[in-house]
């Protein structure tokens, strides 16, 4: 299982909620075009955290992060399973809350004080028991959170993720 995210404009989100079939096709197109989205200095509209989603969720819950940025907080009504269940999203106000909360986190906040036993007990996907701390040190997670905190914002005013 992998975690993939897309930034949507308010109009795109509105259409996605109204028409989940359109949303599925549109988001796959965004993911496929991912490398092209950075042309002209624009930030990418998609983020792939691969198999790090469960560990990221664990680390965020561990520090009582106020927004569920891993799974999203709102369901798209009537959407079918997109491979790992129906899609979820963060509405614009929660994206702004996420940016503000990430802006206040020190860069090591997610991994500070994490013990190997804690990771093993959490039974995270993929199973990294016994190698968890080494995996975290080599993982792109802290850098990816820094990217979000340092400016990866939804496209246009009031965008959603």
PDB file of C-alpha atoms in Angstrom:
ATOM      1  CA  UNK A   1       0.000   0.000   0.000  1.00  0.00           C
ATOM      2  CA  UNK A   2       1.218   3.477  -0.807  1.00  0.00           C
ATOM      3  CA  UNK A   3       0.100   6.969   0.158  1.00  0.00           C
ATOM      4  CA  UNK A   4      -0.551   9.485  -2.612  1.00  0.00           C
ATOM      5  CA  UNK A   5      -1.969  12.973  -2.196  1.00  0.00           C
ATOM      6  CA  UNK A   6      -3.171  15.660  -4.595  1.00  0.00           C
ATOM      7  CA  UNK A   7      -3.759  19.384  -4.093  1.00  0.00           C
ATOM      8  CA  UNK A   8      -7.037  20.608  -5.551  1.00  0.00           C
ATOM      9  CA  UNK A   9      -8.443  24.041  -6.187  1.00  0.00           C
ATOM     10  CA  UNK A  10     -11.783  24.839  -4.523  1.00  0.00           C
ATOM     11  CA  UNK A  11     -13.563  24.324  -7.862  1.00  0.00           C
ATOM     12  CA  UNK A  12     -11.833  20.971  -8.390  1.00  0.00           C
ATOM     13  CA  UNK A  13     -12.758  19.847  -4.878  1.00  0.00           C
ATOM     14  CA  UNK A  14     -16.373  20.886  -5.378  1.00  0.00           C
ATOM     15  CA  UNK A  15     -16.531  18.880  -8.606  1.00  0.00           C
ATOM     16  CA  UNK A  16     -14.758  15.899  -6.988  1.00  0.00           C
ATOM     17  CA  UNK A  17     -17.343  15.790  -4.201  1.00  0.00           C
ATOM     18  CA  UNK A  18     -20.189  16.018  -6.739  1.00  0.00           C
ATOM     19  CA  UNK A  19     -18.650  13.532  -9.188  1.00  0.00           C
ATOM     20  CA  UNK A  20     -16.300  10.971  -7.603  1.00  0.00           C
ATOM     21  CA  UNK A  21     -15.793   9.183 -10.959  1.00  0.00           C
ATOM     22  CA  UNK A  22     -14.456  12.410 -12.465  1.00  0.00           C
ATOM     23  CA  UNK A  23     -12.247  12.866  -9.395  1.00  0.00           C
ATOM     24  CA  UNK A  24     -10.673   9.422  -9.772  1.00  0.00           C
ATOM     25  CA  UNK A  25      -9.764  10.064 -13.406  1.00  0.00           C
ATOM     26  CA  UNK A  26      -8.586  13.630 -12.711  1.00  0.00           C
ATOM     27  CA  UNK A  27      -6.377  12.626  -9.782  1.00  0.00           C
ATOM     28  CA  UNK A  28      -4.794   9.781 -11.757  1.00  0.00           C
ATOM     29  CA  UNK A  29      -4.040  12.291 -14.506  1.00  0.00           C
ATOM     30  CA  UNK A  30      -2.427  14.624 -11.941  1.00  0.00           C
ATOM     31  CA  UNK A  31      -0.320  11.776 -10.568  1.00  0.00           C
ATOM     32  CA  UNK A  32       0.760  10.699 -14.067  1.00  0.00           C
ATOM     33  CA  UNK A  33       1.672  14.282 -14.956  1.00  0.00           C
ATOM     34  CA  UNK A  34       3.520  14.716 -11.634  1.00  0.00           C
ATOM     35  CA  UNK A  35       6.953  15.459 -13.073  1.00  0.00           C
ATOM     36  CA  UNK A  36       5.512  17.977 -15.532  1.00  0.00           C
ATOM     37  CA  UNK A  37       3.734  19.894 -12.744  1.00  0.00           C
ATOM     38  CA  UNK A  38       6.997  21.447 -11.548  1.00  0.00           C
ATOM     39  CA  UNK A  39       7.640  23.210 -14.862  1.00  0.00           C
ATOM     40  CA  UNK A  40       7.906  26.970 -14.611  1.00  0.00           C
ATOM     41  CA  UNK A  41       8.837  26.928 -10.931  1.00  0.00           C
ATOM     42  CA  UNK A  42       5.421  25.715  -9.784  1.00  0.00           C
ATOM     43  CA  UNK A  43       5.287  23.303  -6.889  1.00  0.00           C
ATOM     44  CA  UNK A  44       4.025  19.781  -7.596  1.00  0.00           C
ATOM     45  CA  UNK A  45       0.345  19.143  -7.014  1.00  0.00           C
ATOM     46  CA  UNK A  46       0.917  15.538  -5.974  1.00  0.00           C
ATOM     47  CA  UNK A  47       2.896  13.938  -3.186  1.00  0.00           C
ATOM     48  CA  UNK A  48       3.763  10.247  -2.990  1.00  0.00           C
ATOM     49  CA  UNK A  49       4.936   9.075   0.434  1.00  0.00           C
ATOM     50  CA  UNK A  50       5.065   5.465  -0.758  1.00  0.00           C
ATOM     51  CA  UNK A  51       4.871   3.034   2.179  1.00  0.00           C
ATOM     52  CA  UNK A  52       5.662   5.648   4.811  1.00  0.00           C
ATOM     53  CA  UNK A  53       1.997   6.523   5.384  1.00  0.00           C
ATOM     54  CA  UNK A  54       1.465   4.225   8.388  1.00  0.00           C
ATOM     55  CA  UNK A  55       4.651   5.351  10.116  1.00  0.00           C
ATOM     56  CA  UNK A  56       3.850   8.995   9.417  1.00  0.00           C
ATOM     57  CA  UNK A  57       0.359   8.514  10.865  1.00  0.00           C
ATOM     58  CA  UNK A  58       1.821   6.845  13.963  1.00  0.00           C
ATOM     59  CA  UNK A  59       4.354   9.629  14.483  1.00  0.00           C
ATOM     60  CA  UNK A  60       1.706  12.336  14.064  1.00  0.00           C
ATOM     61  CA  UNK A  61      -0.697  10.614  16.474  1.00  0.00           C
ATOM     62  CA  UNK A  62       2.189  10.203  18.924  1.00  0.00           C
ATOM     63  CA  UNK A  63       2.624  13.993  19.130  1.00  0.00           C
ATOM     64  CA  UNK A  64      -1.159  14.530  19.069  1.00  0.00           C
ATOM     65  CA  UNK A  65      -1.084  16.392  15.767  1.00  0.00           C
ATOM     66  CA  UNK A  66      -4.462  18.164  15.399  1.00  0.00           C
ATOM     67  CA  UNK A  67      -5.231  17.131  11.787  1.00  0.00           C
ATOM     68  CA  UNK A  68      -5.385  13.669  10.205  1.00  0.00           C
ATOM     69  CA  UNK A  69      -3.218  14.530   7.224  1.00  0.00           C
ATOM     70  CA  UNK A  70      -2.458  10.893   6.449  1.00  0.00           C
ATOM     71  CA  UNK A  71      -6.017   9.623   5.961  1.00  0.00           C
ATOM     72  CA  UNK A  72      -7.956  12.850   5.418  1.00  0.00           C
ATOM     73  CA  UNK A  73     -10.888  13.931   7.516  1.00  0.00           C
ATOM     74  CA  UNK A  74     -13.858  14.073   5.150  1.00  0.00           C
ATOM     75  CA  UNK A  75     -15.250  11.287   2.975  1.00  0.00           C
ATOM     76  CA  UNK A  76     -16.240  11.931  -0.612  1.00  0.00           C
ATOM     77  CA  UNK A  77     -19.906  10.880  -0.511  1.00  0.00           C
ATOM     78  CA  UNK A  78     -20.793   8.062  -2.875  1.00  0.00           C
ATOM     79  CA  UNK A  79     -17.201   7.396  -3.914  1.00  0.00           C
ATOM     80  CA  UNK A  80     -16.254   3.802  -4.598  1.00  0.00           C
ATOM     81  CA  UNK A  81     -13.129   2.079  -3.326  1.00  0.00           C
ATOM     82  CA  UNK A  82     -10.060   3.582  -5.015  1.00  0.00           C
ATOM     83  CA  UNK A  83      -7.851   0.659  -4.068  1.00  0.00           C
ATOM     84  CA  UNK A  84      -7.499   1.231  -0.327  1.00  0.00           C
ATOM     85  CA  UNK A  85     -11.029   2.311   0.418  1.00  0.00           C
ATOM     86  CA  UNK A  86     -13.038   5.366  -0.620  1.00  0.00           C
ATOM     87  CA  UNK A  87     -11.089   8.623  -0.985  1.00  0.00           C
ATOM     88  CA  UNK A  88     -10.953  11.170   1.804  1.00  0.00           C
ATOM     89  CA  UNK A  89      -9.829  14.792   1.821  1.00  0.00           C
ATOM     90  CA  UNK A  90      -8.967  17.798   3.937  1.00  0.00           C
ATOM     91  CA  UNK A  91     -11.181  20.823   3.301  1.00  0.00           C
ATOM     92  CA  UNK A  92      -9.460  24.209   2.914  1.00  0.00           C
ATOM     93  CA  UNK A  93      -9.799  25.240   6.569  1.00  0.00           C
ATOM     94  CA  UNK A  94      -8.099  22.012   7.686  1.00  0.00           C
ATOM     95  CA  UNK A  95      -5.304  22.503   5.127  1.00  0.00           C
ATOM     96  CA  UNK A  96      -4.655  25.925   6.635  1.00  0.00           C
ATOM     97  CA  UNK A  97      -4.755  24.426  10.158  1.00  0.00           C
ATOM     98  CA  UNK A  98      -2.237  21.805   8.982  1.00  0.00           C
ATOM     99  CA  UNK A  99       0.113  24.422   7.560  1.00  0.00           C
ATOM    100  CA  UNK A 100      -0.061  26.443  10.766  1.00  0.00           C
ATOM    101  CA  UNK A 101       0.540  23.405  12.986  1.00  0.00           C
ATOM    102  CA  UNK A 102       3.430  22.159  10.827  1.00  0.00           C
ATOM    103  CA  UNK A 103       4.916  25.642  10.904  1.00  0.00           C
ATOM    104  CA  UNK A 104       5.172  25.414  14.686  1.00  0.00           C
ATOM    105  CA  UNK A 105       6.853  21.982  14.748  1.00  0.00           C
ATOM    106  CA  UNK A 106      10.596  21.728  15.189  1.00  0.00           C
ATOM    107  CA  UNK A 107      12.121  19.671  12.373  1.00  0.00           C
ATOM    108  CA  UNK A 108      12.867  16.714  14.668  1.00  0.00           C
ATOM    109  CA  UNK A 109       9.488  16.697  16.453  1.00  0.00           C
ATOM    110  CA  UNK A 110       8.228  13.544  14.751  1.00  0.00           C
ATOM    111  CA  UNK A 111      11.177  11.347  15.649  1.00  0.00           C
ATOM    112  CA  UNK A 112      12.322  12.894  18.926  1.00  0.00           C
ATOM    113  CA  UNK A 113      12.323  10.291  21.682  1.00  0.00           C
ATOM    114  CA  UNK A 114      11.035   7.449  19.507  1.00  0.00           C
ATOM    115  CA  UNK A 115      12.168   4.086  20.888  1.00  0.00           C
ATOM    116  CA  UNK A 116      12.624   0.896  18.889  1.00  0.00           C
ATOM    117  CA  UNK A 117      10.228  -0.928  21.223  1.00  0.00           C
ATOM    118  CA  UNK A 118       7.539   1.687  20.545  1.00  0.00           C
ATOM    119  CA  UNK A 119       7.813   1.116  16.790  1.00  0.00           C
ATOM    120  CA  UNK A 120       7.729  -2.664  17.187  1.00  0.00           C
ATOM    121  CA  UNK A 121       4.681  -2.495  19.451  1.00  0.00           C
ATOM    122  CA  UNK A 122       2.857  -0.266  16.959  1.00  0.00           C
ATOM    123  CA  UNK A 123       3.070  -3.053  14.330  1.00  0.00           C
ATOM    124  CA  UNK A 124       3.467  -0.574  11.491  1.00  0.00           C
ATOM    125  CA  UNK A 125       3.218  -1.225   7.753  1.00  0.00           C
ATOM    126  CA  UNK A 126       5.605  -2.143   6.333  1.00  0.00           C
ATOM    127  CA  UNK A 127       6.870  -4.239   9.231  1.00  0.00           C
ATOM    128  CA  UNK A 128      10.095  -2.507  10.224  1.00  0.00           C
ATOM    129  CA  UNK A 129      10.430  -4.105  13.673  1.00  0.00           C
ATOM    130  CA  UNK A 130      14.036  -4.193  14.771  1.00  0.00           C
ATOM    131  CA  UNK A 131      15.063  -1.735  12.056  1.00  0.00           C
ATOM    132  CA  UNK A 132      12.608   1.055  12.722  1.00  0.00           C
ATOM    133  CA  UNK A 133      14.959   3.717  14.011  1.00  0.00           C
ATOM    134  CA  UNK A 134      17.437   3.078  11.208  1.00  0.00           C
ATOM    135  CA  UNK A 135      14.566   3.222   8.704  1.00  0.00           C
ATOM    136  CA  UNK A 136      13.368   6.528  10.157  1.00  0.00           C
ATOM    137  CA  UNK A 137      16.858   8.012   9.929  1.00  0.00           C
ATOM    138  CA  UNK A 138      17.079   7.076   6.244  1.00  0.00           C
ATOM    139  CA  UNK A 139      13.413   7.816   5.526  1.00  0.00           C
ATOM    140  CA  UNK A 140      12.262  10.851   3.570  1.00  0.00           C
ATOM    141  CA  UNK A 141       9.545  11.520   6.171  1.00  0.00           C
ATOM    142  CA  UNK A 142      11.142  14.441   8.030  1.00  0.00           C
ATOM    143  CA  UNK A 143      12.121  16.090   4.752  1.00  0.00           C
ATOM    144  CA  UNK A 144       8.673  15.614   3.286  1.00  0.00           C
ATOM    145  CA  UNK A 145       7.083  17.197   6.327  1.00  0.00           C
ATOM    146  CA  UNK A 146       9.537  20.082   5.936  1.00  0.00           C
ATOM    147  CA  UNK A 147       8.406  20.473   2.303  1.00  0.00           C
ATOM    148  CA  UNK A 148       4.789  20.759   3.438  1.00  0.00           C
ATOM    149  CA  UNK A 149       5.673  23.147   6.254  1.00  0.00           C
ATOM    150  CA  UNK A 150       7.914  25.291   4.072  1.00  0.00           C
ATOM    151  CA  UNK A 151       5.309  26.107   1.515  1.00  0.00           C
ATOM    152  CA  UNK A 152       3.579  23.270  -0.234  1.00  0.00           C
ATOM    153  CA  UNK A 153       0.134  24.824  -0.182  1.00  0.00           C
ATOM    154  CA  UNK A 154      -3.009  24.073  -2.109  1.00  0.00           C
ATOM    155  CA  UNK A 155      -3.186  25.744  -5.505  1.00  0.00           C
ATOM    156  CA  UNK A 156      -4.933  29.067  -5.280  1.00  0.00           C
ATOM    157  CA  UNK A 157      -6.723  30.631  -2.333  1.00  0.00           C
ATOM    158  CA  UNK A 158      -8.782  28.229  -0.268  1.00  0.00           C
ATOM    159  CA  UNK A 159      -7.485  25.023  -1.888  1.00  0.00           C
ATOM    160  CA  UNK A 160      -7.870  21.543  -0.426  1.00  0.00           C
ATOM    161  CA  UNK A 161      -5.879  18.331  -0.201  1.00  0.00           C
TER     162      UNK A 161
END
